[in-house]
PDB file of C-alpha atoms in Angstrom:
ATOM      1  CA  MET A 300     -63.238  -8.597  26.250  1.00 47.00           C
ATOM      2  CA  ALA A 301     -62.363 -12.549  27.608  1.00 45.00           C
ATOM      3  CA  SER A 302     -58.602 -12.017  28.372  1.00 45.00           C
ATOM      4  CA  ILE A 303     -56.097 -14.633  26.387  1.00 43.00           C
ATOM      5  CA  SER A 304     -55.911 -16.091  30.070  1.00 43.00           C
ATOM      6  CA  SER A 305     -59.398 -17.779  29.724  1.00 43.00           C
ATOM      7  CA  ILE A 306     -59.417 -18.476  26.568  1.00 41.00           C
ATOM      8  CA  SER A 307     -56.510 -20.532  27.189  1.00 43.00           C
ATOM      9  CA  GLN A 308     -57.819 -22.517  29.731  1.00 44.00           C
ATOM     10  CA  PHE A 309     -60.238 -24.302  27.214  1.00 42.00           C
ATOM     11  CA  PRO A 310     -59.173 -27.854  27.426  1.00 46.00           C
ATOM     12  CA  CYS A 311     -58.187 -29.295  24.501  1.00 43.00           C
ATOM     13  CA  LYS A 312     -60.728 -32.351  25.066  1.00 44.00           C
ATOM     14  CA  ILE A 313     -63.376 -30.104  24.374  1.00 41.00           C
ATOM     15  CA  LEU A 314     -62.186 -29.393  20.876  1.00 41.00           C
ATOM     16  CA  GLN A 315     -62.236 -32.783  20.113  1.00 43.00           C
ATOM     17  CA  LYS A 316     -65.701 -33.141  20.016  1.00 43.00           C
ATOM     18  CA  CYS A 317     -65.836 -31.145  16.387  1.00 43.00           C
ATOM     19  CA  SER A 318     -67.204 -33.089  13.389  1.00 45.00           C
ATOM     20  CA  SER A 319     -65.099 -35.232  11.485  1.00 45.00           C
ATOM     21  CA  ASN A 320     -64.439 -32.939   8.658  1.00 47.00           C
ATOM     22  CA  SER A 321     -62.443 -30.975  11.578  1.00 43.00           C
ATOM     23  CA  LYS A 322     -58.705 -30.951  11.777  1.00 44.00           C
ATOM     24  CA  LEU A 323     -57.235 -30.431  15.297  1.00 42.00           C
ATOM     25  CA  ILE A 324     -53.718 -29.079  15.551  1.00 41.00           C
ATOM     26  CA  THR A 325     -52.070 -28.940  19.336  1.00 41.00           C
ATOM     27  CA  ARG A 326     -49.325 -27.010  19.320  1.00 41.00           C
ATOM     28  CA  ASN A 327     -47.066 -27.460  22.425  1.00 42.00           C
ATOM     29  CA  ALA A 328     -44.806 -24.336  21.460  1.00 41.00           C
ATOM     30  CA  PHE A 329     -46.211 -21.779  23.347  1.00 38.00           C
ATOM     31  CA  TYR A 330     -47.885 -21.848  26.990  1.00 38.00           C
ATOM     32  CA  PRO A 331     -49.662 -18.708  27.936  1.00 43.00           C
ATOM     33  CA  VAL A 332     -50.791 -20.487  31.283  1.00 43.00           C
ATOM     34  CA  LYS A 333     -48.410 -22.856  33.362  1.00 46.00           C
ATOM     35  CA  GLY A 334     -50.041 -26.555  32.541  1.00 45.00           C
ATOM     36  CA  THR A 335     -51.850 -25.542  29.726  1.00 44.00           C
ATOM     37  CA  ARG A 336     -51.421 -26.329  25.588  1.00 45.00           C
ATOM     38  CA  VAL A 337     -52.752 -23.609  22.780  1.00 41.00           C
ATOM     39  CA  CYS A 338     -54.782 -25.175  20.264  1.00 40.00           C
ATOM     40  CA  ALA A 339     -55.192 -24.268  16.774  1.00 41.00           C
ATOM     41  CA  LEU A 340     -58.621 -25.778  15.153  1.00 40.00           C
ATOM     42  CA  SER A 341     -59.499 -25.686  11.747  1.00 40.00           C
ATOM     43  CA  ILE A 342     -62.993 -26.220  10.631  1.00 40.00           C
ATOM     44  CA  GLU A 343     -63.950 -26.955   7.345  1.00 43.00           C
ATOM     45  CA  LYS A 344     -67.204 -25.886   6.192  1.00 43.00           C
ATOM     46  CA  PRO A 345     -70.014 -27.982   3.859  1.00 46.00           C
ATOM     47  CA  MET A 346     -69.595 -25.223   0.994  1.00 47.00           C
ATOM     48  CA  LYS A 347     -65.302 -25.857   1.076  1.00 47.00           C
ATOM     49  CA  MET A 348     -65.019 -23.000   2.537  1.00 48.00           C
ATOM     50  CA  LYS A 349     -62.598 -22.862   5.140  1.00 48.00           C
ATOM     51  CA  ARG A 350     -61.704 -20.439   8.075  1.00 50.00           C
ATOM     52  CA  ASN A 351     -58.904 -20.917  10.592  1.00 47.00           C
ATOM     53  CA  PHE A 352     -59.216 -19.881  14.186  1.00 45.00           C
ATOM     54  CA  THR A 353     -56.006 -19.795  15.913  1.00 46.00           C
ATOM     55  CA  VAL A 354     -55.874 -18.832  19.557  1.00 47.00           C
ATOM     56  CA  GLN A 355     -52.327 -16.824  19.960  1.00 47.00           C
ATOM     57  CA  ALA A 356     -50.729 -15.388  23.328  1.00 46.00           C
ATOM     58  CA  VAL A 357     -49.982 -12.079  22.825  1.00 45.00           C
ATOM     59  CA  GLY A 358     -48.350  -8.949  24.874  1.00 49.00           C
ATOM     60  CA  GLU A 359     -50.224  -6.809  26.890  1.00 47.00           C
ATOM     61  CA  ASP A 360     -49.637  -3.935  24.677  1.00 49.00           C
ATOM     62  CA  GLU A 361     -51.577  -5.577  21.921  1.00 45.00           C
ATOM     63  CA  TRP A 362     -55.042  -4.968  23.575  1.00 46.00           C
ATOM     64  CA  GLY A 363     -54.473  -1.058  23.981  1.00 49.00           C
ATOM     65  CA  PRO A 364     -54.765   0.729  27.586  1.00 51.00           C
ATOM     66  CA  ASP A 365     -58.187   0.831  28.041  1.00 51.00           C
ATOM     67  CA  GLU A 366     -58.650  -3.132  27.555  1.00 48.00           C
ATOM     68  CA  GLU A 367     -58.634  -5.485  30.024  1.00 53.00           C
ATOM     69  CA  PRO A 368     -55.002  -6.590  30.592  1.00 53.00           C
ATOM     70  CA  ALA A 369     -53.814 -10.217  28.912  1.00 50.00           C
ATOM     71  CA  ALA A 370     -51.661 -12.577  30.445  1.00 55.00           C
ATOM     72  CA  PRO A 371     -47.982 -11.542  29.460  1.00 59.00           C
ATOM     73  CA  GLY A 372     -46.893 -13.745  26.122  1.00 58.00           C
ATOM     74  CA  VAL A 373     -43.721 -15.595  25.176  1.00 60.00           C
ATOM     75  CA  ALA A 374     -41.011 -13.508  24.372  1.00 62.00           C
ATOM     76  CA  VAL A 375     -39.522 -14.763  20.625  1.00 63.00           C
ATOM     77  CA  VAL A 376     -35.973 -13.608  20.318  1.00 65.00           C
ATOM     78  CA  LYS A 377     -35.266 -13.730  16.644  1.00 69.00           C
ATOM     79  CA  GLU A 378     -31.728 -13.875  16.202  1.00 74.00           C
ATOM     80  CA  GLU A 379     -30.211 -10.834  14.011  1.00 76.00           C
ATOM     81  CA  PRO A 380     -28.389 -12.000  10.858  1.00 79.00           C
ATOM     82  CA  PRO A 381     -24.599 -11.179  10.795  1.00 81.00           C
ATOM     83  CA  LYS A 382     -23.845  -7.854   9.626  1.00 84.00           C
ATOM     84  CA  GLU A 383     -22.312  -7.643   6.375  1.00 89.00           C
ATOM     85  CA  PRO A 384     -19.105  -5.828   6.086  1.00 90.00           C
ATOM     86  CA  THR A 385     -19.063  -2.478   4.038  1.00 94.00           C
ATOM     87  CA  GLU A 386     -16.905  -2.342   1.242  1.00 95.00           C
ATOM     88  CA  ILE A 387     -14.298   0.303   3.071  1.00 96.00           C
ATOM     89  CA  GLU A 388     -14.158  -2.420   5.470  1.00 95.00           C
ATOM     90  CA  VAL A 389     -13.211  -5.275   3.278  1.00 96.00           C
ATOM     91  CA  LEU A 390     -10.697  -3.283   1.669  1.00 97.00           C
ATOM     92  CA  LYS A 391      -9.109  -2.303   4.915  1.00 97.00           C
ATOM     93  CA  LYS A 392      -8.619  -5.940   5.759  1.00 96.00           C
ATOM     94  CA  GLN A 393      -7.398  -6.620   2.620  1.00 96.00           C
ATOM     95  CA  LEU A 394      -4.540  -4.142   2.897  1.00 97.00           C
ATOM     96  CA  VAL A 395      -3.428  -4.943   6.316  1.00 96.00           C
ATOM     97  CA  ASP A 396      -3.497  -8.743   5.706  1.00 96.00           C
ATOM     98  CA  SER A 397      -1.054  -7.891   2.289  1.00 96.00           C
ATOM     99  CA  PHE A 398       0.982  -6.512   4.613  1.00 96.00           C
ATOM    100  CA  TYR A 399       2.077  -9.431   6.232  1.00 94.00           C
ATOM    101  CA  GLY A 400       5.851 -10.612   6.169  1.00 92.00           C
ATOM    102  CA  THR A 401       6.844  -7.458   4.432  1.00 93.00           C
ATOM    103  CA  ASN A 402       8.126  -6.175   7.659  1.00 91.00           C
ATOM    104  CA  ARG A 403       6.680  -2.749   7.410  1.00 93.00           C
ATOM    105  CA  GLY A 404       6.932  -2.666   3.241  1.00 92.00           C
ATOM    106  CA  LEU A 405      11.132  -3.492   3.577  1.00 88.00           C
ATOM    107  CA  SER A 406      10.686  -7.537   2.456  1.00 89.00           C
ATOM    108  CA  ALA A 407       7.857  -7.056   0.183  1.00 92.00           C
ATOM    109  CA  SER A 408       8.180  -8.053  -3.162  1.00 93.00           C
ATOM    110  CA  SER A 409       7.339  -6.002  -6.531  1.00 93.00           C
ATOM    111  CA  GLU A 410       4.064  -8.026  -6.653  1.00 95.00           C
ATOM    112  CA  THR A 411       3.359  -7.502  -3.192  1.00 96.00           C
ATOM    113  CA  ARG A 412       4.112  -3.713  -3.364  1.00 95.00           C
ATOM    114  CA  ALA A 413       1.705  -3.806  -6.830  1.00 96.00           C
ATOM    115  CA  GLU A 414      -1.354  -5.110  -5.041  1.00 96.00           C
ATOM    116  CA  ILE A 415      -0.688  -2.778  -2.046  1.00 97.00           C
ATOM    117  CA  GLY A 416      -0.601   0.465  -4.200  1.00 96.00           C
ATOM    118  CA  GLU A 417      -3.896  -0.797  -6.028  1.00 97.00           C
ATOM    119  CA  LEU A 418      -5.552  -1.504  -2.848  1.00 97.00           C
ATOM    120  CA  ILE A 419      -4.535   2.466  -1.484  1.00 97.00           C
ATOM    121  CA  THR A 420      -5.741   3.646  -4.242  1.00 97.00           C
ATOM    122  CA  GLN A 421      -9.253   2.187  -4.234  1.00 97.00           C
ATOM    123  CA  LEU A 422      -9.537   3.327  -0.617  1.00 97.00           C
ATOM    124  CA  GLU A 423      -8.135   7.150  -1.096  1.00 97.00           C
ATOM    125  CA  ALA A 424     -11.097   7.110  -3.864  1.00 97.00           C
ATOM    126  CA  LYS A 425     -13.511   6.256  -1.183  1.00 97.00           C
ATOM    127  CA  ASN A 426     -11.975   8.428   1.782  1.00 97.00           C
ATOM    128  CA  PRO A 427     -14.670   9.153   4.230  1.00 97.00           C
ATOM    129  CA  THR A 428     -12.892  12.516   5.641  1.00 97.00           C
ATOM    130  CA  PRO A 429     -12.324  14.688   1.990  1.00 94.00           C
ATOM    131  CA  ALA A 430     -11.037  17.475   4.422  1.00 96.00           C
ATOM    132  CA  PRO A 431      -8.349  15.793   7.233  1.00 95.00           C
ATOM    133  CA  THR A 432      -6.554  18.676   8.632  1.00 94.00           C
ATOM    134  CA  GLU A 433     -10.376  20.077   9.358  1.00 94.00           C
ATOM    135  CA  ALA A 434     -11.046  16.832  11.423  1.00 93.00           C
ATOM    136  CA  LEU A 435      -8.172  17.086  13.575  1.00 91.00           C
ATOM    137  CA  THR A 436      -9.958  14.979  16.803  1.00 91.00           C
ATOM    138  CA  LEU A 437      -9.327  12.157  14.253  1.00 95.00           C
ATOM    139  CA  LEU A 438      -5.836  12.886  13.409  1.00 95.00           C
ATOM    140  CA  ASN A 439      -5.461  13.181  17.376  1.00 95.00           C
ATOM    141  CA  GLY A 440      -3.355  10.293  19.147  1.00 96.00           C
ATOM    142  CA  LYS A 441      -0.815   8.075  18.514  1.00 97.00           C
ATOM    143  CA  TRP A 442      -0.225   6.204  15.140  1.00 97.00           C
ATOM    144  CA  ILE A 443       1.365   2.609  14.526  1.00 97.00           C
ATOM    145  CA  LEU A 444       3.454   2.761  11.283  1.00 96.00           C
ATOM    146  CA  ALA A 445       2.375  -0.500   9.288  1.00 96.00           C
ATOM    147  CA  TYR A 446       3.847  -0.100   5.663  1.00 96.00           C
ATOM    148  CA  THR A 447       5.651   2.329   4.033  1.00 94.00           C
ATOM    149  CA  SER A 448       7.469   2.898   0.812  1.00 91.00           C
ATOM    150  CA  PHE A 449       9.763   5.642   1.869  1.00 86.00           C
ATOM    151  CA  VAL A 450      13.193   4.525   1.167  1.00 78.00           C
ATOM    152  CA  GLY A 451      14.806   6.529   3.821  1.00 76.00           C
ATOM    153  CA  LEU A 452      13.335   4.420   6.800  1.00 78.00           C
ATOM    154  CA  PHE A 453      14.686   1.393   4.884  1.00 72.00           C
ATOM    155  CA  PRO A 454      17.818   1.538   6.129  1.00 71.00           C
ATOM    156  CA  LEU A 455      16.611   1.815  10.078  1.00 69.00           C
ATOM    157  CA  LEU A 456      14.346  -1.567   9.050  1.00 70.00           C
ATOM    158  CA  SER A 457      17.215  -3.516   7.889  1.00 66.00           C
ATOM    159  CA  ARG A 458      19.581  -2.386  10.672  1.00 58.00           C
ATOM    160  CA  GLY A 459      16.871  -3.196  13.543  1.00 54.00           C
ATOM    161  CA  GLY A 460      17.416  -6.938  11.949  1.00 54.00           C
ATOM    162  CA  SER A 461      20.618  -7.011  11.512  1.00 53.00           C
ATOM    163  CA  LEU A 462      21.774  -5.685  14.945  1.00 56.00           C
ATOM    164  CA  PRO A 463      22.655  -9.147  17.142  1.00 56.00           C
ATOM    165  CA  LEU A 464      19.951  -8.944  19.948  1.00 59.00           C
ATOM    166  CA  VAL A 465      18.317  -5.778  19.071  1.00 70.00           C
ATOM    167  CA  LYS A 466      14.617  -6.043  17.596  1.00 80.00           C
ATOM    168  CA  LEU A 467      12.906  -2.866  16.175  1.00 84.00           C
ATOM    169  CA  GLU A 468       9.673  -3.219  17.967  1.00 89.00           C
ATOM    170  CA  GLU A 469       7.510  -0.029  16.464  1.00 92.00           C
ATOM    171  CA  ILE A 470       7.494   2.883  15.092  1.00 93.00           C
ATOM    172  CA  SER A 471       4.898   5.440  15.566  1.00 95.00           C
ATOM    173  CA  GLN A 472       3.698   9.078  15.074  1.00 95.00           C
ATOM    174  CA  THR A 473       1.766  10.723  17.886  1.00 97.00           C
ATOM    175  CA  ILE A 474      -0.084  14.333  16.975  1.00 96.00           C
ATOM    176  CA  ASP A 475      -1.497  16.690  19.371  1.00 96.00           C
ATOM    177  CA  SER A 476      -3.892  18.730  17.360  1.00 92.00           C
ATOM    178  CA  GLU A 477      -4.622  21.179  20.098  1.00 92.00           C
ATOM    179  CA  ASN A 478      -0.824  21.956  20.431  1.00 95.00           C
ATOM    180  CA  PHE A 479      -0.311  21.712  16.248  1.00 95.00           C
ATOM    181  CA  THR A 480       3.161  19.434  17.566  1.00 96.00           C
ATOM    182  CA  VAL A 481       4.319  15.781  16.280  1.00 95.00           C
ATOM    183  CA  GLN A 482       6.290  13.357  17.608  1.00 95.00           C
ATOM    184  CA  ASN A 483       8.031  10.444  15.663  1.00 93.00           C
ATOM    185  CA  SER A 484       9.285   7.661  17.492  1.00 93.00           C
ATOM    186  CA  VAL A 485      11.218   4.376  17.016  1.00 91.00           C
ATOM    187  CA  LEU A 486      11.489   1.895  19.469  1.00 90.00           C
ATOM    188  CA  PHE A 487      14.119  -0.695  20.059  1.00 85.00           C
ATOM    189  CA  SER A 488      14.675  -3.472  22.549  1.00 81.00           C
ATOM    190  CA  GLY A 489      17.460  -5.673  23.634  1.00 71.00           C
ATOM    191  CA  PRO A 490      17.799  -8.515  25.776  1.00 67.00           C
ATOM    192  CA  LEU A 491      18.356  -6.475  28.926  1.00 68.00           C
ATOM    193  CA  ALA A 492      16.829  -3.211  27.808  1.00 71.00           C
ATOM    194  CA  THR A 493      14.447  -0.953  25.627  1.00 80.00           C
ATOM    195  CA  THR A 494      14.945   2.312  24.215  1.00 83.00           C
ATOM    196  CA  SER A 495      13.589   4.567  21.595  1.00 88.00           C
ATOM    197  CA  ILE A 496      14.822   7.580  19.621  1.00 89.00           C
ATOM    198  CA  SER A 497      12.594  10.038  18.987  1.00 92.00           C
ATOM    199  CA  THR A 498      11.926  13.933  16.605  1.00 92.00           C
ATOM    200  CA  ASN A 499       9.755  16.363  18.015  1.00 94.00           C
ATOM    201  CA  ALA A 500       8.089  18.649  15.477  1.00 94.00           C
ATOM    202  CA  LYS A 501       5.526  21.598  15.103  1.00 95.00           C
ATOM    203  CA  PHE A 502       2.815  21.149  12.081  1.00 95.00           C
ATOM    204  CA  GLU A 503       1.150  24.342  10.032  1.00 95.00           C
ATOM    205  CA  VAL A 504      -2.114  23.607   7.989  1.00 95.00           C
ATOM    206  CA  ARG A 505      -1.461  24.305   4.686  1.00 95.00           C
ATOM    207  CA  SER A 506      -4.557  22.707   3.067  1.00 96.00           C
ATOM    208  CA  PRO A 507      -7.441  20.705   3.321  1.00 95.00           C
ATOM    209  CA  LYS A 508      -4.960  17.425   3.158  1.00 95.00           C
ATOM    210  CA  ARG A 509      -1.613  19.041   3.480  1.00 95.00           C
ATOM    211  CA  VAL A 510       0.531  19.955   6.523  1.00 94.00           C
ATOM    212  CA  GLN A 511       3.841  21.502   6.884  1.00 94.00           C
ATOM    213  CA  ILE A 512       6.183  19.974   9.392  1.00 93.00           C
ATOM    214  CA  LYS A 513       9.053  21.848  10.919  1.00 93.00           C
ATOM    215  CA  PHE A 514      11.450  19.112  13.208  1.00 91.00           C
ATOM    216  CA  GLU A 515      12.889  20.880  16.126  1.00 91.00           C
ATOM    217  CA  GLU A 516      14.646  18.306  17.951  1.00 91.00           C
ATOM    218  CA  GLY A 517      15.583  14.779  18.083  1.00 90.00           C
ATOM    219  CA  ILE A 518      15.609  12.401  21.585  1.00 91.00           C
ATOM    220  CA  ILE A 519      17.574   9.299  22.601  1.00 87.00           C
ATOM    221  CA  GLY A 520      15.202   8.115  25.319  1.00 83.00           C
ATOM    222  CA  THR A 521      17.175   7.021  28.370  1.00 76.00           C
ATOM    223  CA  PRO A 522      17.409   2.817  28.403  1.00 75.00           C
ATOM    224  CA  GLN A 523      15.177   1.311  30.276  1.00 72.00           C
ATOM    225  CA  LEU A 524      17.029  -2.328  31.787  1.00 65.00           C
ATOM    226  CA  THR A 525      15.240  -5.018  33.454  1.00 55.00           C
ATOM    227  CA  ASP A 526      16.262  -5.148  37.159  1.00 51.00           C
ATOM    228  CA  SER A 527      16.259  -8.807  37.079  1.00 53.00           C
ATOM    229  CA  ILE A 528      17.524 -11.576  35.070  1.00 53.00           C
ATOM    230  CA  ILE A 529      15.601 -14.900  34.915  1.00 57.00           C
ATOM    231  CA  PHE A 530      18.138 -17.767  33.842  1.00 56.00           C
ATOM    232  CA  PRO A 531      16.118 -21.246  33.505  1.00 61.00           C
ATOM    233  CA  ASP A 532      17.828 -24.126  35.719  1.00 66.00           C
ATOM    234  CA  ASN A 533      18.577 -26.136  32.991  1.00 63.00           C
ATOM    235  CA  VAL A 534      19.521 -25.661  29.152  1.00 58.00           C
ATOM    236  CA  GLU A 535      20.190 -28.153  26.440  1.00 57.00           C
ATOM    237  CA  PHE A 536      22.867 -28.041  24.325  1.00 52.00           C
ATOM    238  CA  LEU A 537      24.249 -29.636  21.378  1.00 53.00           C
ATOM    239  CA  GLY A 538      21.618 -32.563  22.683  1.00 55.00           C
ATOM    240  CA  GLN A 539      23.228 -32.630  25.944  1.00 58.00           C
ATOM    241  CA  ASN A 540      21.360 -31.353  29.136  1.00 62.00           C
ATOM    242  CA  ILE A 541      23.155 -28.651  31.214  1.00 61.00           C
ATOM    243  CA  ASP A 542      22.318 -28.233  34.715  1.00 62.00           C
ATOM    244  CA  LEU A 543      23.198 -24.522  35.728  1.00 61.00           C
ATOM    245  CA  SER A 544      22.297 -24.947  39.569  1.00 67.00           C
ATOM    246  CA  PRO A 545      25.960 -24.536  40.515  1.00 65.00           C
ATOM    247  CA  PHE A 546      25.833 -20.984  39.063  1.00 60.00           C
ATOM    248  CA  LYS A 547      23.561 -19.690  41.132  1.00 61.00           C
ATOM    249  CA  GLY A 548      25.410 -17.546  42.883  1.00 65.00           C
ATOM    250  CA  LEU A 549      26.492 -15.916  39.708  1.00 63.00           C
ATOM    251  CA  ILE A 550      23.762 -15.224  38.525  1.00 60.00           C
ATOM    252  CA  THR A 551      22.349 -13.744  41.571  1.00 66.00           C
ATOM    253  CA  SER A 552      25.850 -11.556  41.565  1.00 68.00           C
ATOM    254  CA  VAL A 553      24.767 -10.367  37.879  1.00 63.00           C
ATOM    255  CA  GLN A 554      21.030  -9.757  38.618  1.00 62.00           C
ATOM    256  CA  ASP A 555      22.085  -7.464  41.680  1.00 66.00           C
ATOM    257  CA  THR A 556      24.798  -5.960  39.176  1.00 68.00           C
ATOM    258  CA  ALA A 557      21.957  -5.180  36.389  1.00 64.00           C
ATOM    259  CA  SER A 558      19.637  -4.305  39.128  1.00 63.00           C
ATOM    260  CA  SER A 559      22.065  -1.137  40.264  1.00 69.00           C
ATOM    261  CA  VAL A 560      23.129  -0.380  36.465  1.00 65.00           C
ATOM    262  CA  ALA A 561      19.455   0.289  36.021  1.00 61.00           C
ATOM    263  CA  LYS A 562      18.951   2.464  38.823  1.00 64.00           C
ATOM    264  CA  THR A 563      21.806   4.791  37.534  1.00 68.00           C
ATOM    265  CA  ILE A 564      20.646   5.218  34.111  1.00 64.00           C
ATOM    266  CA  SER A 565      17.252   5.576  34.409  1.00 63.00           C
ATOM    267  CA  ASN A 566      17.891   8.924  36.411  1.00 67.00           C
ATOM    268  CA  ARG A 567      19.523  10.509  33.606  1.00 72.00           C
ATOM    269  CA  PRO A 568      17.986  12.894  31.594  1.00 79.00           C
ATOM    270  CA  PRO A 569      17.475  11.725  27.797  1.00 81.00           C
ATOM    271  CA  LEU A 570      19.832  12.805  25.503  1.00 82.00           C
ATOM    272  CA  LYS A 571      19.021  15.707  22.988  1.00 86.00           C
ATOM    273  CA  PHE A 572      20.406  16.588  19.431  1.00 83.00           C
ATOM    274  CA  SER A 573      19.788  19.165  16.598  1.00 85.00           C
ATOM    275  CA  ILE A 574      18.172  18.262  13.454  1.00 82.00           C
ATOM    276  CA  PRO A 575      20.288  19.233  10.486  1.00 80.00           C
ATOM    277  CA  GLU A 576      18.834  22.315   8.881  1.00 79.00           C
ATOM    278  CA  ARG A 577      18.340  20.554   5.352  1.00 75.00           C
ATOM    279  CA  ASN A 578      16.117  17.862   6.928  1.00 73.00           C
ATOM    280  CA  ALA A 579      14.466  20.285   9.499  1.00 83.00           C
ATOM    281  CA  GLU A 580      10.985  20.592   7.104  1.00 89.00           C
ATOM    282  CA  SER A 581       8.588  18.322   5.446  1.00 89.00           C
ATOM    283  CA  TRP A 582       5.101  18.174   4.346  1.00 92.00           C
ATOM    284  CA  LEU A 583       2.557  15.538   4.471  1.00 93.00           C
ATOM    285  CA  LEU A 584      -0.632  14.781   2.248  1.00 95.00           C
ATOM    286  CA  THR A 585      -3.213  12.988   3.995  1.00 96.00           C
ATOM    287  CA  THR A 586      -5.312  10.851   1.594  1.00 97.00           C
ATOM    288  CA  TYR A 587      -7.208   8.634   3.472  1.00 98.00           C
ATOM    289  CA  LEU A 588      -8.387   9.003   7.186  1.00 98.00           C
ATOM    290  CA  ASP A 589     -11.011   7.561   9.518  1.00 97.00           C
ATOM    291  CA  ASP A 590     -11.035   6.525  13.192  1.00 95.00           C
ATOM    292  CA  GLU A 591      -8.630   4.051  12.602  1.00 97.00           C
ATOM    293  CA  LEU A 592      -6.689   4.003   9.589  1.00 98.00           C
ATOM    294  CA  ARG A 593      -4.656   6.922   8.148  1.00 98.00           C
ATOM    295  CA  ILE A 594      -3.013   6.814   4.449  1.00 98.00           C
ATOM    296  CA  SER A 595      -0.349   9.730   4.026  1.00 96.00           C
ATOM    297  CA  ARG A 596       1.980  10.697   0.932  1.00 95.00           C
ATOM    298  CA  GLY A 597       5.226  12.456   1.738  1.00 90.00           C
ATOM    299  CA  ASP A 598       7.926  14.290  -0.329  1.00 79.00           C
ATOM    300  CA  GLY A 599       8.682  11.884  -3.290  1.00 78.00           C
ATOM    301  CA  GLY A 600       5.859  10.837  -3.571  1.00 84.00           C
ATOM    302  CA  SER A 601       6.615   7.914  -0.423  1.00 91.00           C
ATOM    303  CA  ILE A 602       3.446   5.974   1.388  1.00 95.00           C
ATOM    304  CA  PHE A 603       2.634   5.929   4.631  1.00 96.00           C
ATOM    305  CA  VAL A 604       0.076   3.386   6.221  1.00 97.00           C
ATOM    306  CA  LEU A 605      -0.675   3.845  10.149  1.00 97.00           C
ATOM    307  CA  ILE A 606      -3.102   2.421  12.357  1.00 98.00           C
ATOM    308  CA  LYS A 607      -3.869   4.099  15.187  1.00 97.00           C
ATOM    309  CA  GLU A 608      -3.225   2.327  18.539  1.00 96.00           C
ATOM    310  CA  GLY A 609      -5.663   0.497  20.049  1.00 94.00           C
ATOM    311  CA  SER A 610      -7.541  -0.781  16.326  1.00 96.00           C
ATOM    312  CA  PRO A 611      -8.308  -4.156  15.925  1.00 94.00           C
ATOM    313  CA  LEU A 612      -6.621  -3.790  12.702  1.00 94.00           C
ATOM    314  CA  LEU A 613      -3.528  -4.372  14.770  1.00 92.00           C
ATOM    315  CA  THR A 614      -4.388  -7.731  15.652  1.00 82.00           C
ATOM    316  CA  PRO A 615      -2.439 -10.316  13.675  1.00 68.00           C
TER     317      PRO A 615
END
């Protein structure tokens, strides 16, 4: 059998010597052999019978292993259509978007709470992990609190926003599924330091969805101070530009003092405190779980929505 490379070497001018009823189509989109063109010839027969002959470049595999190898064909890359998001992915995106401006639930209006509650109910109905306590590898890791209806956290959330120069950076829960431990942590930041308040607890599996949590101790982390303070060369105050260069010596002295304090405090161990007996135990029911989103319900029907650290859902 003649190879495709030999067929493609027929000059187009030979095909042009056909009858007047013939139609010549020259396609320049493909070039099986450099310097040649692939021609398609359509010949109409007298009895209104039409036969189409098309020379095409094909890959080597189309000739089979025992046939004469063909010249390499032209690779045609088909662009894959964008993957349609699943219903769960759409619901998760809508849920996370509804948290915007709610300060983890503290500032949510009644209408927003109702919308969030409806989305949570829809996701719980489509839970891909019906027995979360039997999928501890999914529970394992650090989870960032994105929303809660737990009123016990509201004083903490509002306090973080009302204290001058203090910001509540993050509320998280870290689960170690191998040692059955849970650490709840709140991270605060100020102009010169960051610190955290944590509670350590053990958990026991009580059902396919429920765990019992027993708190053991609380920890106030060692403040992490910055060892340098960066001041601008000038500031604008009431429309006037104030030059700070004369205060460079004082600024250097403050920086040295801050560095000394930071080294002294950072060497001190964290402060531990006991948990009152009445608050030492709690339970948590996980009603939705996948590799990036977790929905849990606690005492009194409180809802907690947490996102796995590193998930794109945390990106605004």
